[in-house]
């Protein structure tokens, strides 16, 4: 069950430094955007604005990018994250670079603002501890996830598995296939840096891991990882990786992370005693290798962007975390362990 920090139906709640939360009275939220280091905040903003919510403020440290965003979406600019008035917003989307994003998020959490930090949650145990301890200390809800957690294909397969129709699970496999060519040059190089953005293992591996966590749970106890450079020899991390997983009940699994490709596609295959089930995202009867659907699939829905924003709005309204803190924390530790395994060449226990 989600970790609840406040009663969802209060008309007025007080938290943090005496800030009063009035979002539970309203159906439409005021949300700020801090950092434009990903493409995601552009999509998030369109979804939120089209569903009646207000993006109240925006900040970024790249002036041209900030100006373009402000003019395109009609959002007022602030000069720093600290200039966003915490008492005027119901939530914040923090999508600045890592590790700077951690400090931004902690500031908002300490001011009682429900905070979404996209993915990955953190790329080191120290940074993970910094943000999770802030959540526990303040009681402010925090949300960090791959959007694929809310992809209809993932949720549909989960419903099927929950009914036990696959029987005993034998093993599972996920694929997170995404090009990284744009991370080979500025302003995206930080995402390819293992110490900053996590590199392909963490930054792209989270997509496969998040899907598997929804389907079979997060309790992974051991990780193996092999990684290399097949095309992008200049990569600071890797453009190909295979992550082996072992759950606490002995279930074996694997995540394939091919990132030297031109296209993108994601999928899961579940091998059960009674059924072998699989899906690809986006869904379509016919797909190009790039993952582009030749049918009428809506990418905002099929990739989970719309569902993720619905979860964010609900978090702002009810102050209930969409994903238990312990699960988000566990998934981050699994990927950090995978990075360590790739470095050492041996298995790593997740503690």
Short mmCIF file of C-alpha atoms in Angstrom, two decimals:
data_model
loop_
_atom_site.label_atom_id
_atom_site.label_comp_id
_atom_site.label_asym_id
_atom_site.label_seq_id
_atom_site.Cartn_x
_atom_site.Cartn_y
_atom_site.Cartn_z
CA UNK A 1 0.00 0.00 0.00
CA UNK A 2 1.19 3.59 -0.64
CA UNK A 3 2.80 5.36 2.29
CA UNK A 4 0.34 8.04 3.46
CA UNK A 5 1.67 11.16 5.13
CA UNK A 6 -1.53 13.14 5.65
CA UNK A 7 -5.26 12.54 5.61
CA UNK A 8 -6.46 12.90 2.04
CA UNK A 9 -9.74 14.62 2.85
CA UNK A 10 -8.59 17.45 5.12
CA UNK A 11 -9.72 20.86 3.96
CA UNK A 12 -6.54 22.50 5.24
CA UNK A 13 -3.33 20.83 6.35
CA UNK A 14 -0.26 22.32 8.01
CA UNK A 15 3.22 20.90 7.51
CA UNK A 16 6.87 21.79 7.04
CA UNK A 17 7.71 25.28 8.27
CA UNK A 18 4.09 26.08 9.09
CA UNK A 19 3.04 26.10 5.42
CA UNK A 20 -0.66 25.44 4.93
CA UNK A 21 -1.65 22.98 2.25
CA UNK A 22 -4.96 23.73 0.57
CA UNK A 23 -4.65 21.47 -2.47
CA UNK A 24 -7.10 18.94 -1.00
CA UNK A 25 -9.86 21.51 -1.52
CA UNK A 26 -9.24 21.76 -5.25
CA UNK A 27 -9.17 19.42 -8.20
CA UNK A 28 -6.71 21.54 -10.22
CA UNK A 29 -3.12 21.93 -9.06
CA UNK A 30 -0.45 24.64 -9.22
CA UNK A 31 2.87 23.01 -10.08
CA UNK A 32 6.34 24.47 -10.68
CA UNK A 33 9.04 23.06 -12.97
CA UNK A 34 12.65 23.26 -11.77
CA UNK A 35 15.22 22.21 -14.35
CA UNK A 36 14.89 21.39 -18.06
CA UNK A 37 17.76 18.92 -18.38
CA UNK A 38 15.45 16.24 -19.82
CA UNK A 39 12.84 16.22 -22.57
CA UNK A 40 10.30 14.95 -20.02
CA UNK A 41 9.28 18.29 -18.44
CA UNK A 42 8.16 19.51 -21.87
CA UNK A 43 5.81 16.54 -22.18
CA UNK A 44 4.70 16.81 -18.55
CA UNK A 45 3.86 20.48 -19.02
CA UNK A 46 1.72 19.83 -22.09
CA UNK A 47 -0.20 17.06 -20.33
CA UNK A 48 -0.79 19.11 -17.18
CA UNK A 49 -1.82 22.25 -19.03
CA UNK A 50 -4.18 20.36 -21.32
CA UNK A 51 -5.87 18.80 -18.30
CA UNK A 52 -6.44 22.17 -16.64
CA UNK A 53 -3.53 22.37 -14.21
CA UNK A 54 -1.24 25.40 -14.00
CA UNK A 55 2.53 25.46 -14.39
CA UNK A 56 3.20 28.44 -12.16
CA UNK A 57 6.96 28.94 -12.44
CA UNK A 58 9.94 27.57 -14.33
CA UNK A 59 13.69 27.69 -13.71
CA UNK A 60 16.71 26.38 -15.60
CA UNK A 61 20.39 27.34 -15.72
CA UNK A 62 20.55 27.38 -19.53
CA UNK A 63 19.17 30.84 -20.48
CA UNK A 64 18.16 30.05 -24.07
CA UNK A 65 16.40 26.86 -23.05
CA UNK A 66 14.62 28.63 -20.21
CA UNK A 67 13.48 31.47 -22.47
CA UNK A 68 12.18 29.07 -25.11
CA UNK A 69 10.21 27.03 -22.56
CA UNK A 70 8.73 30.13 -20.93
CA UNK A 71 7.59 31.60 -24.24
CA UNK A 72 6.24 28.32 -25.61
CA UNK A 73 4.15 27.44 -22.56
CA UNK A 74 3.48 30.88 -21.10
CA UNK A 75 5.19 30.14 -17.78
CA UNK A 76 6.81 32.87 -15.63
CA UNK A 77 10.56 32.53 -15.06
CA UNK A 78 12.28 32.64 -11.67
CA UNK A 79 15.97 33.36 -11.16
CA UNK A 80 16.73 30.34 -8.94
CA UNK A 81 14.97 27.29 -7.46
CA UNK A 82 14.80 29.13 -4.14
CA UNK A 83 12.73 31.88 -5.78
CA UNK A 84 9.80 29.52 -6.35
CA UNK A 85 7.24 30.53 -3.66
CA UNK A 86 6.54 27.31 -1.77
CA UNK A 87 3.30 28.66 -0.33
CA UNK A 88 1.87 29.26 -3.82
CA UNK A 89 2.34 25.79 -5.29
CA UNK A 90 0.87 22.34 -4.65
CA UNK A 91 3.83 20.43 -6.07
CA UNK A 92 7.08 20.65 -8.00
CA UNK A 93 8.68 18.74 -10.86
CA UNK A 94 12.47 18.65 -10.36
CA UNK A 95 14.19 17.68 -13.61
CA UNK A 96 17.52 19.46 -13.26
CA UNK A 97 20.80 17.62 -13.79
CA UNK A 98 22.06 15.16 -11.22
CA UNK A 99 23.44 15.46 -8.62
CA UNK A 100 22.26 19.09 -8.34
CA UNK A 101 18.67 17.86 -8.55
CA UNK A 102 19.05 16.16 -5.17
CA UNK A 103 19.67 19.50 -3.44
CA UNK A 104 16.74 21.10 -5.28
CA UNK A 105 14.43 18.30 -4.20
CA UNK A 106 15.57 18.36 -0.58
CA UNK A 107 14.91 22.10 -0.42
CA UNK A 108 11.32 21.64 -1.59
CA UNK A 109 10.77 18.63 0.66
CA UNK A 110 11.93 20.64 3.66
CA UNK A 111 9.44 23.35 2.67
CA UNK A 112 6.65 20.78 2.61
CA UNK A 113 6.15 20.72 -1.17
CA UNK A 114 5.24 17.33 -2.73
CA UNK A 115 8.13 16.64 -5.08
CA UNK A 116 8.55 14.60 -8.26
CA UNK A 117 12.11 14.00 -9.47
CA UNK A 118 11.57 11.85 -12.57
CA UNK A 119 14.30 9.20 -12.94
CA UNK A 120 16.74 7.98 -11.76
CA UNK A 121 16.21 8.62 -8.05
CA UNK A 122 19.97 8.82 -7.41
CA UNK A 123 23.24 7.49 -8.80
CA UNK A 124 25.09 6.95 -5.51
CA UNK A 125 24.18 5.61 -2.08
CA UNK A 126 25.15 8.94 -0.48
CA UNK A 127 22.76 10.92 -2.68
CA UNK A 128 20.03 8.33 -2.20
CA UNK A 129 20.39 8.58 1.56
CA UNK A 130 20.27 12.37 1.38
CA UNK A 131 16.90 12.47 -0.36
CA UNK A 132 15.25 9.52 1.40
CA UNK A 133 16.27 10.81 4.82
CA UNK A 134 14.70 14.16 3.91
CA UNK A 135 11.44 12.39 3.05
CA UNK A 136 11.46 10.48 6.34
CA UNK A 137 12.44 13.55 8.36
CA UNK A 138 9.87 15.93 6.88
CA UNK A 139 7.02 13.57 6.04
CA UNK A 140 6.67 15.31 2.67
CA UNK A 141 5.71 12.95 -0.18
CA UNK A 142 8.28 12.27 -2.90
CA UNK A 143 7.92 10.49 -6.21
CA UNK A 144 10.66 9.21 -8.54
CA UNK A 145 9.90 6.73 -11.29
CA UNK A 146 10.26 5.68 -14.88
CA UNK A 147 7.09 6.67 -16.71
CA UNK A 148 6.82 3.06 -17.90
CA UNK A 149 5.50 2.11 -14.45
CA UNK A 150 2.18 3.56 -15.68
CA UNK A 151 2.24 2.15 -19.21
CA UNK A 152 -1.06 0.35 -19.98
CA UNK A 153 0.82 -2.74 -21.16
CA UNK A 154 2.56 -3.04 -17.78
CA UNK A 155 -0.65 -2.54 -15.82
CA UNK A 156 -2.53 -4.96 -18.06
CA UNK A 157 0.01 -7.73 -17.57
CA UNK A 158 0.08 -7.07 -13.83
CA UNK A 159 -3.68 -7.61 -13.67
CA UNK A 160 -3.26 -10.92 -15.47
CA UNK A 161 -0.43 -12.06 -13.19
CA UNK A 162 -2.35 -11.01 -10.06
CA UNK A 163 -5.04 -13.51 -11.03
CA UNK A 164 -2.44 -16.28 -11.00
CA UNK A 165 -3.09 -17.29 -14.59
CA UNK A 166 0.62 -17.63 -15.41
CA UNK A 167 1.11 -20.15 -12.63
CA UNK A 168 4.45 -20.40 -10.87
CA UNK A 169 6.87 -17.87 -12.34
CA UNK A 170 9.98 -19.51 -13.76
CA UNK A 171 11.93 -16.42 -14.84
CA UNK A 172 11.43 -12.90 -16.21
CA UNK A 173 13.12 -10.64 -18.72
CA UNK A 174 12.87 -6.94 -19.58
CA UNK A 175 14.34 -4.91 -22.43
CA UNK A 176 15.17 -1.21 -22.23
CA UNK A 177 16.40 -0.28 -25.69
CA UNK A 178 17.12 3.44 -26.16
CA UNK A 179 19.57 5.40 -28.29
CA UNK A 180 22.15 7.54 -26.45
CA UNK A 181 23.73 9.40 -29.39
CA UNK A 182 22.52 12.73 -28.00
CA UNK A 183 24.36 12.01 -24.74
CA UNK A 184 27.67 12.02 -26.59
CA UNK A 185 27.57 15.82 -26.82
CA UNK A 186 26.54 18.76 -24.69
CA UNK A 187 24.20 19.49 -23.05
CA UNK A 188 23.52 15.77 -22.56
CA UNK A 189 26.95 14.38 -21.65
CA UNK A 190 26.14 14.44 -17.93
CA UNK A 191 23.59 11.64 -18.46
CA UNK A 192 26.33 9.39 -19.88
CA UNK A 193 28.62 10.10 -16.92
CA UNK A 194 28.24 7.23 -14.39
CA UNK A 195 28.91 9.51 -11.41
CA UNK A 196 26.47 12.22 -12.49
CA UNK A 197 23.64 10.82 -14.59
CA UNK A 198 24.30 7.13 -13.97
CA UNK A 199 25.24 6.13 -17.51
CA UNK A 200 23.23 3.60 -19.48
CA UNK A 201 23.10 1.00 -16.69
CA UNK A 202 21.25 3.32 -14.30
CA UNK A 203 19.67 5.94 -16.56
CA UNK A 204 18.21 3.40 -19.01
CA UNK A 205 18.22 0.29 -16.85
CA UNK A 206 15.61 1.89 -14.59
CA UNK A 207 12.98 1.49 -17.31
CA UNK A 208 13.31 -2.28 -17.40
CA UNK A 209 13.68 -2.59 -13.64
CA UNK A 210 10.63 -0.43 -12.93
CA UNK A 211 8.45 -2.59 -15.17
CA UNK A 212 9.64 -5.78 -13.48
CA UNK A 213 9.10 -4.26 -10.04
CA UNK A 214 5.47 -3.54 -10.86
CA UNK A 215 4.98 -7.08 -12.15
CA UNK A 216 6.87 -9.24 -9.64
CA UNK A 217 7.94 -6.89 -6.85
CA UNK A 218 11.13 -5.04 -5.85
CA UNK A 219 12.69 -7.54 -3.43
CA UNK A 220 15.85 -8.26 -5.41
CA UNK A 221 18.73 -9.60 -3.35
CA UNK A 222 21.58 -10.13 -5.82
CA UNK A 223 22.74 -8.43 -9.03
CA UNK A 224 25.23 -9.24 -11.79
CA UNK A 225 26.07 -6.90 -14.65
CA UNK A 226 28.19 -7.08 -17.78
CA UNK A 227 28.61 -3.92 -19.86
CA UNK A 228 30.65 -2.66 -22.79
CA UNK A 229 30.96 -0.26 -25.71
CA UNK A 230 29.88 -1.64 -29.07
CA UNK A 231 29.33 1.50 -31.16
CA UNK A 232 29.84 4.58 -28.98
CA UNK A 233 33.49 4.04 -28.12
CA UNK A 234 33.60 7.60 -26.78
CA UNK A 235 30.93 6.87 -24.17
CA UNK A 236 31.80 7.66 -20.56
CA UNK A 237 29.69 4.68 -19.49
CA UNK A 238 28.51 1.98 -21.92
CA UNK A 239 26.17 1.46 -24.84
CA UNK A 240 25.37 -2.18 -24.09
CA UNK A 241 24.62 -3.93 -20.82
CA UNK A 242 23.01 -7.07 -19.47
CA UNK A 243 21.85 -7.06 -15.84
CA UNK A 244 21.17 -10.34 -14.07
CA UNK A 245 18.78 -10.31 -11.11
CA UNK A 246 17.84 -12.71 -8.33
CA UNK A 247 14.75 -12.04 -6.21
CA UNK A 248 14.54 -13.09 -2.56
CA UNK A 249 12.38 -16.10 -3.45
CA UNK A 250 14.99 -17.29 -5.96
CA UNK A 251 13.23 -16.01 -9.11
CA UNK A 252 15.88 -15.27 -11.78
CA UNK A 253 15.55 -12.35 -14.15
CA UNK A 254 17.41 -10.26 -16.66
CA UNK A 255 17.36 -6.73 -18.05
CA UNK A 256 18.88 -6.08 -21.47
CA UNK A 257 20.03 -2.50 -22.06
CA UNK A 258 21.10 -2.04 -25.71
CA UNK A 259 21.86 1.67 -26.18
CA UNK A 260 24.11 1.71 -29.23
CA UNK A 261 21.01 1.57 -31.42
CA UNK A 262 19.22 4.27 -33.42
CA UNK A 263 15.70 3.59 -32.13
CA UNK A 264 13.92 2.81 -28.91
CA UNK A 265 11.65 0.05 -27.66
CA UNK A 266 10.75 -1.49 -24.33
CA UNK A 267 9.27 -4.80 -23.34
CA UNK A 268 8.85 -7.61 -20.85
CA UNK A 269 8.63 -11.37 -21.17
CA UNK A 270 7.31 -13.45 -18.27
CA UNK A 271 7.85 -17.20 -18.30
CA UNK A 272 5.26 -18.93 -16.14
CA UNK A 273 4.49 -22.60 -15.64
CA UNK A 274 1.05 -22.13 -17.24
CA UNK A 275 1.74 -19.32 -19.71
CA UNK A 276 4.48 -17.35 -21.44
CA UNK A 277 3.45 -13.70 -21.68
CA UNK A 278 5.10 -10.70 -23.27
CA UNK A 279 4.45 -7.16 -24.44
CA UNK A 280 6.25 -4.35 -26.21
CA UNK A 281 5.83 -0.60 -25.84
CA UNK A 282 4.32 1.17 -27.65
CA UNK A 283 1.76 -1.46 -28.55
CA UNK A 284 0.84 -2.06 -32.17
CA UNK A 285 0.24 -5.08 -34.36
CA UNK A 286 3.12 -3.90 -36.54
CA UNK A 287 6.13 -1.96 -35.31
CA UNK A 288 9.24 -0.54 -36.87
CA UNK A 289 12.52 -1.49 -35.24
CA UNK A 290 12.64 2.07 -33.87
CA UNK A 291 9.61 1.27 -31.75
CA UNK A 292 7.37 3.64 -33.68
CA UNK A 293 3.84 2.29 -33.76
CA UNK A 294 2.24 2.01 -37.17
CA UNK A 295 -1.17 1.91 -35.54
CA UNK A 296 -2.98 4.68 -33.69
CA UNK A 297 -1.26 4.36 -30.30
CA UNK A 298 -0.98 7.60 -28.31
CA UNK A 299 2.65 7.76 -27.10
CA UNK A 300 1.77 9.93 -24.10
CA UNK A 301 -0.56 7.17 -22.93
CA UNK A 302 1.33 4.10 -24.15
CA UNK A 303 4.66 5.15 -22.62
CA UNK A 304 3.01 6.07 -19.31
CA UNK A 305 3.50 9.85 -19.34
CA UNK A 306 -0.20 10.54 -18.81
CA UNK A 307 -0.45 7.99 -16.01
CA UNK A 308 2.64 9.41 -14.31
CA UNK A 309 1.19 12.91 -14.31
CA UNK A 310 -2.11 11.60 -12.98
CA UNK A 311 -0.16 10.00 -10.12
CA UNK A 312 1.69 13.27 -9.48
CA UNK A 313 -1.55 15.25 -9.32
CA UNK A 314 -3.05 12.71 -6.93
CA UNK A 315 0.06 12.95 -4.73
CA UNK A 316 -0.28 16.73 -4.62
CA UNK A 317 -3.97 16.45 -3.79
CA UNK A 318 -3.81 13.73 -1.13
CA UNK A 319 -0.19 13.88 0.10
CA UNK A 320 0.06 10.12 -0.40
CA UNK A 321 3.13 8.70 -2.13
CA UNK A 322 2.21 6.84 -5.35
CA UNK A 323 5.06 4.37 -4.82
CA UNK A 324 6.18 3.27 -1.34
CA UNK A 325 9.44 4.93 -0.32
CA UNK A 326 11.00 1.55 0.40
CA UNK A 327 10.35 0.38 -3.16
CA UNK A 328 11.86 3.47 -4.80
CA UNK A 329 14.84 3.16 -2.47
CA UNK A 330 15.28 -0.54 -3.28
CA UNK A 331 15.22 -0.02 -7.04
CA UNK A 332 17.87 2.70 -6.79
CA UNK A 333 20.07 0.37 -4.73
CA UNK A 334 19.66 -2.42 -7.30
CA UNK A 335 20.90 -0.18 -10.12
CA UNK A 336 23.76 1.20 -8.04
CA UNK A 337 24.70 -2.42 -7.29
CA UNK A 338 24.55 -3.19 -11.03
CA UNK A 339 26.98 -0.36 -11.69
CA UNK A 340 29.32 -1.77 -9.03
CA UNK A 341 29.03 -5.27 -10.50
CA UNK A 342 29.98 -3.98 -13.95
CA UNK A 343 33.05 -2.36 -12.38
CA UNK A 344 34.20 -5.36 -10.35
CA UNK A 345 33.06 -8.18 -12.61
CA UNK A 346 31.33 -10.07 -9.81
CA UNK A 347 27.89 -10.36 -8.19
CA UNK A 348 26.79 -7.71 -5.68
CA UNK A 349 24.39 -8.22 -2.79
CA UNK A 350 21.65 -5.60 -2.43
CA UNK A 351 21.36 -4.45 1.17
#
